[in-house]
PDB file of C-alpha atoms in Angstrom:
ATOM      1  CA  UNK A 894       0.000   0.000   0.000  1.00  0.00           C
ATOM      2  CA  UNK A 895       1.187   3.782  -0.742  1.00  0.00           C
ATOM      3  CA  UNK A 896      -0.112   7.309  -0.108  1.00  0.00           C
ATOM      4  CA  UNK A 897      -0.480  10.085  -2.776  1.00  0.00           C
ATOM      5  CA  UNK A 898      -0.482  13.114  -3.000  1.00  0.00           C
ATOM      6  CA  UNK A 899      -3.738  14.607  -2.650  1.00  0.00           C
ATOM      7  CA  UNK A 900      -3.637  18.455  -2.289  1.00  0.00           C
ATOM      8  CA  UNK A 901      -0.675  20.895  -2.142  1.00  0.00           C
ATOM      9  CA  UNK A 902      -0.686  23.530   1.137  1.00  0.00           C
ATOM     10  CA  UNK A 903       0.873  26.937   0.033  1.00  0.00           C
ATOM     11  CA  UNK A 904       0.912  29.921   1.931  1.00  0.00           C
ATOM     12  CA  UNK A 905      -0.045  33.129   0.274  1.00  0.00           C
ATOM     13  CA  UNK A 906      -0.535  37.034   1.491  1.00  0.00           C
ATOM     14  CA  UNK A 907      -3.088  37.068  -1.369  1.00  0.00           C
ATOM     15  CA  UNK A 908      -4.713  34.099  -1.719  1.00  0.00           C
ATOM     16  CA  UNK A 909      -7.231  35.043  -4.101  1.00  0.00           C
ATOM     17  CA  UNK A 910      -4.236  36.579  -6.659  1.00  0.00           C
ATOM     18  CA  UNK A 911      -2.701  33.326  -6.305  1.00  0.00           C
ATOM     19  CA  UNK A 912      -5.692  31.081  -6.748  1.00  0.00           C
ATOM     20  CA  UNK A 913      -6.765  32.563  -9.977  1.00  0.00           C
ATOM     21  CA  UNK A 914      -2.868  32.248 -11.223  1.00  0.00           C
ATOM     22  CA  UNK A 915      -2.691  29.003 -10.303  1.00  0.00           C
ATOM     23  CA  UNK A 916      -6.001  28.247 -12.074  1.00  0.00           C
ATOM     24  CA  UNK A 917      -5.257  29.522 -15.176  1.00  0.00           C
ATOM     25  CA  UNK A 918      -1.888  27.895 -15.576  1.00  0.00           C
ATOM     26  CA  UNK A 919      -3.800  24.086 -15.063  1.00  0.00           C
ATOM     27  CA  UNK A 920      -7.200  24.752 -16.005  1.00  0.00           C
ATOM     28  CA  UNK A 921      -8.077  24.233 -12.406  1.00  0.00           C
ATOM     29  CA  UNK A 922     -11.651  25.641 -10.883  1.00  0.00           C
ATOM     30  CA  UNK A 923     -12.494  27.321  -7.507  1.00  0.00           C
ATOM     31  CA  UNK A 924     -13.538  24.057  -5.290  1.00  0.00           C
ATOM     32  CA  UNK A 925     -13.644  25.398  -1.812  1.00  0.00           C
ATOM     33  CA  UNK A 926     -13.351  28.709   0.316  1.00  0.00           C
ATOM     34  CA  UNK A 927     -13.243  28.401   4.474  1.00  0.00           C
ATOM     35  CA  UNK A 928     -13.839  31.000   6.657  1.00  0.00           C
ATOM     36  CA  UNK A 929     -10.148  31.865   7.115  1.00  0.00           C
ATOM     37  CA  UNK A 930      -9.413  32.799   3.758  1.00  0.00           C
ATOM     38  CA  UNK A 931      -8.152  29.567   2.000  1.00  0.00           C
ATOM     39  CA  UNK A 932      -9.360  28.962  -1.273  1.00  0.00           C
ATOM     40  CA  UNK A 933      -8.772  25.155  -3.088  1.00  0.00           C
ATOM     41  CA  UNK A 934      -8.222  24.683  -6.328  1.00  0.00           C
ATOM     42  CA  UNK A 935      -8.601  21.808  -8.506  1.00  0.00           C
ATOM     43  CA  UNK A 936      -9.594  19.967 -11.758  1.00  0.00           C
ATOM     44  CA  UNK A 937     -13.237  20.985 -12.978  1.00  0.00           C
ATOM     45  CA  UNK A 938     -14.634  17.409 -13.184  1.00  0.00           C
ATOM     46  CA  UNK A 939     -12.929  15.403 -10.416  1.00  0.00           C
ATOM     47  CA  UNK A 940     -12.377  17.989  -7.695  1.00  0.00           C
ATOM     48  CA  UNK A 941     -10.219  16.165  -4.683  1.00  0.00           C
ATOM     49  CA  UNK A 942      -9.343  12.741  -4.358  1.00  0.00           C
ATOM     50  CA  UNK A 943      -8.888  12.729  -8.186  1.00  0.00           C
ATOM     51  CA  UNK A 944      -5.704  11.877 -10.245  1.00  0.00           C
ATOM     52  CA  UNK A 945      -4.448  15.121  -9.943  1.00  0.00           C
ATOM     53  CA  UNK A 946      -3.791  16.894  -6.395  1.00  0.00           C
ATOM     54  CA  UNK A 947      -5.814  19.937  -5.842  1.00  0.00           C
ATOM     55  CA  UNK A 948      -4.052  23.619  -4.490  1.00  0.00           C
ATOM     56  CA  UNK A 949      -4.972  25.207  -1.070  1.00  0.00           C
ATOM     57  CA  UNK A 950      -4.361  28.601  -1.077  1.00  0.00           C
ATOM     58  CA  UNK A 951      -3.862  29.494   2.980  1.00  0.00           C
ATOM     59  CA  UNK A 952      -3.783  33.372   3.903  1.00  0.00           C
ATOM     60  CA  UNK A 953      -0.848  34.044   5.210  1.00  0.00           C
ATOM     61  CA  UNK A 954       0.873  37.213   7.085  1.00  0.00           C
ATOM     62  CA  UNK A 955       4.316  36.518   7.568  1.00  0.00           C
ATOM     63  CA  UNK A 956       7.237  37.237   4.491  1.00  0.00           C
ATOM     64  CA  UNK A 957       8.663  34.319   3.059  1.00  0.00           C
ATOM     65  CA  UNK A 958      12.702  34.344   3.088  1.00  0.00           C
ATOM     66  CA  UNK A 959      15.064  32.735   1.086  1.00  0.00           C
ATOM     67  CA  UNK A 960      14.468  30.019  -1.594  1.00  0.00           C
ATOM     68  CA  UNK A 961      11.451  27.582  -1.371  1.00  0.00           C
ATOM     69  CA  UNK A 962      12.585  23.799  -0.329  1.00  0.00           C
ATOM     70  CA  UNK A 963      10.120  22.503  -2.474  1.00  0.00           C
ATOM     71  CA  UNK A 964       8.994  24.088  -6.066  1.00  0.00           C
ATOM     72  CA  UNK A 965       6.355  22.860  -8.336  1.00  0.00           C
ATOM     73  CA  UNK A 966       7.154  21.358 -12.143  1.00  0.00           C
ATOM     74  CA  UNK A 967       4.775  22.128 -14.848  1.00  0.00           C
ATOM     75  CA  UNK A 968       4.187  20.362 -18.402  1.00  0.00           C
ATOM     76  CA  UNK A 969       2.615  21.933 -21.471  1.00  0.00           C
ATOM     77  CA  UNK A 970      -0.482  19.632 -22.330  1.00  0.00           C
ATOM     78  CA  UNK A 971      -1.327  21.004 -25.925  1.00  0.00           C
ATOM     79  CA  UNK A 972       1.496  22.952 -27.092  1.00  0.00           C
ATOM     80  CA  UNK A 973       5.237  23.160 -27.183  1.00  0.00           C
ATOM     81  CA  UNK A 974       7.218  24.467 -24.608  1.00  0.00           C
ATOM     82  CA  UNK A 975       7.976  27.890 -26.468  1.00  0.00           C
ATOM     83  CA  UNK A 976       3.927  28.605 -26.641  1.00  0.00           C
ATOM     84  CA  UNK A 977       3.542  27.578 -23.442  1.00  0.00           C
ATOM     85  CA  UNK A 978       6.337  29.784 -21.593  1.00  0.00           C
ATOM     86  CA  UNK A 979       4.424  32.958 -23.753  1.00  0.00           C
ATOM     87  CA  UNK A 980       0.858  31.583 -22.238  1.00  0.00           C
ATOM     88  CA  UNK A 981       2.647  31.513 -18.390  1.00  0.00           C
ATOM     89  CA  UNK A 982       4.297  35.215 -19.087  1.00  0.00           C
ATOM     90  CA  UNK A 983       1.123  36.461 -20.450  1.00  0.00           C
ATOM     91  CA  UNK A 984      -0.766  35.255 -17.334  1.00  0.00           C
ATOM     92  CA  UNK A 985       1.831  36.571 -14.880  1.00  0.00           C
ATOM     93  CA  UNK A 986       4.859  34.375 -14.648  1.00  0.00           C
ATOM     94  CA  UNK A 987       8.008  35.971 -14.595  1.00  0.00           C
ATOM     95  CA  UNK A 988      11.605  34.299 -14.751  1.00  0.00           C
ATOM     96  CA  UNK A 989      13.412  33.765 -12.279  1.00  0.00           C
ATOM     97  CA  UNK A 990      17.470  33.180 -11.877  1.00  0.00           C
ATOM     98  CA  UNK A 991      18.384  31.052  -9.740  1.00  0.00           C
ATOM     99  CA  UNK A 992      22.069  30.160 -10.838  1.00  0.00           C
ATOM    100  CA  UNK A 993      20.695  28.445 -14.176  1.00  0.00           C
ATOM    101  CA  UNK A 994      23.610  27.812 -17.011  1.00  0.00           C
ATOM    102  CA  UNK A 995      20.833  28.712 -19.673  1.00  0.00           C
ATOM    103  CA  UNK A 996      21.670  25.514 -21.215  1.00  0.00           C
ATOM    104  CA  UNK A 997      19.024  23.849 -19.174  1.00  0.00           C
ATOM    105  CA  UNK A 998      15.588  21.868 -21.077  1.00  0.00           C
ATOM    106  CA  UNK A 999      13.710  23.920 -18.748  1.00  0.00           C
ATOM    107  CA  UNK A1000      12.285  27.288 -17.662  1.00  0.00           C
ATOM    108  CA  UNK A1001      12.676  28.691 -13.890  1.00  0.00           C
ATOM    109  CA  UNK A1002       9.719  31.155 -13.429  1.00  0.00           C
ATOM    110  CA  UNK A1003       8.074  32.317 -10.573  1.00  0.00           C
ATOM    111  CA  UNK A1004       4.251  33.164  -9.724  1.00  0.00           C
ATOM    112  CA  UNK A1005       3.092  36.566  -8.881  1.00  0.00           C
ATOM    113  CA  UNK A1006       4.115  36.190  -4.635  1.00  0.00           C
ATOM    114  CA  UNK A1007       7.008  34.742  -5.952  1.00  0.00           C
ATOM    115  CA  UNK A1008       6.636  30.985  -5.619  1.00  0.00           C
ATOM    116  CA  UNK A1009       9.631  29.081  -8.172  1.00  0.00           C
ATOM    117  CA  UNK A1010       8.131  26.654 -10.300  1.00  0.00           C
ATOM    118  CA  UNK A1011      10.026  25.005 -13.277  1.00  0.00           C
ATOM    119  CA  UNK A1012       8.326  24.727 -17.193  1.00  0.00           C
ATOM    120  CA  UNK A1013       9.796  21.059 -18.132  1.00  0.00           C
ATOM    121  CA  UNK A1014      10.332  20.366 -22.448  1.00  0.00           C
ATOM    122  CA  UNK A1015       8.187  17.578 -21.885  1.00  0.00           C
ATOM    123  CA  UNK A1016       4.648  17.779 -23.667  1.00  0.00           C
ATOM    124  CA  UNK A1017       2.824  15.211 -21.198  1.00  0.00           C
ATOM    125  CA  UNK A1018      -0.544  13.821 -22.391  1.00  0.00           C
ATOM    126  CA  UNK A1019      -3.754  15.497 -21.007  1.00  0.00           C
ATOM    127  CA  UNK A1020      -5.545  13.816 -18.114  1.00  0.00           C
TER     128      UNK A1020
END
């Protein structure tokens, strides 16, 4: 027997900024919204407990510092990688150096609080 990985905790001073982001970049919809402030996101038809792990967006007051220990990695579904670094840009990526060569296969970009995340070559099959 094995776990998975069923939602993703991230703290954010604007939750609702990032929860729109972050639904736009996976074609994710509004699922939840407590009392506190935390919005989940996830996939339109499945919600939680699906394939893919929904996003909880949890209001929060204090500054992050220093590099993330743990980033998220993004594929392109239905285009190349080119097209889909314009899409993320467009929305409100921006890129991020982090000590890159440039002769990585992949993009370093960060989300609009800050938040690394990596665009892989990789064109994965949609879900």
């Amino acid at each position: 027997m094995a776990c998975r990985i069923s939602e993703l905790v991230i703290d954010a001073a604007d939750p609702d900024r990032l929860a729109a982001f972050w639904s736009d970049v996976l074609g994710y919809v509004e699922l939840d919204r407590e009392a506190d402030g935390s919005i989940e996101i996830g996939p339109p038809d499945t919600g939680f407990g699906g394939p893919q792990p929904t996003l909880v967006f949890s209001p929060a007051s204090a500054p992050r510092t220093g590099k993330l220990p743990l980033h998220i990695d993004v594929n392109a579904t239905d285009r190349d990688q080119d097209a889909e670094l314009e899409r993320l840009l467009a929305l409100g990526a921006r890129p991020v150096d982090i000590g890159q060569t440039g002769a990585e296969s992949w993009h370093v970009l960060a989300d609009p609080e800050g938040n690394e995340f990596c665009l892989l070559r990789t064109r994965l099959k949609p879900l």
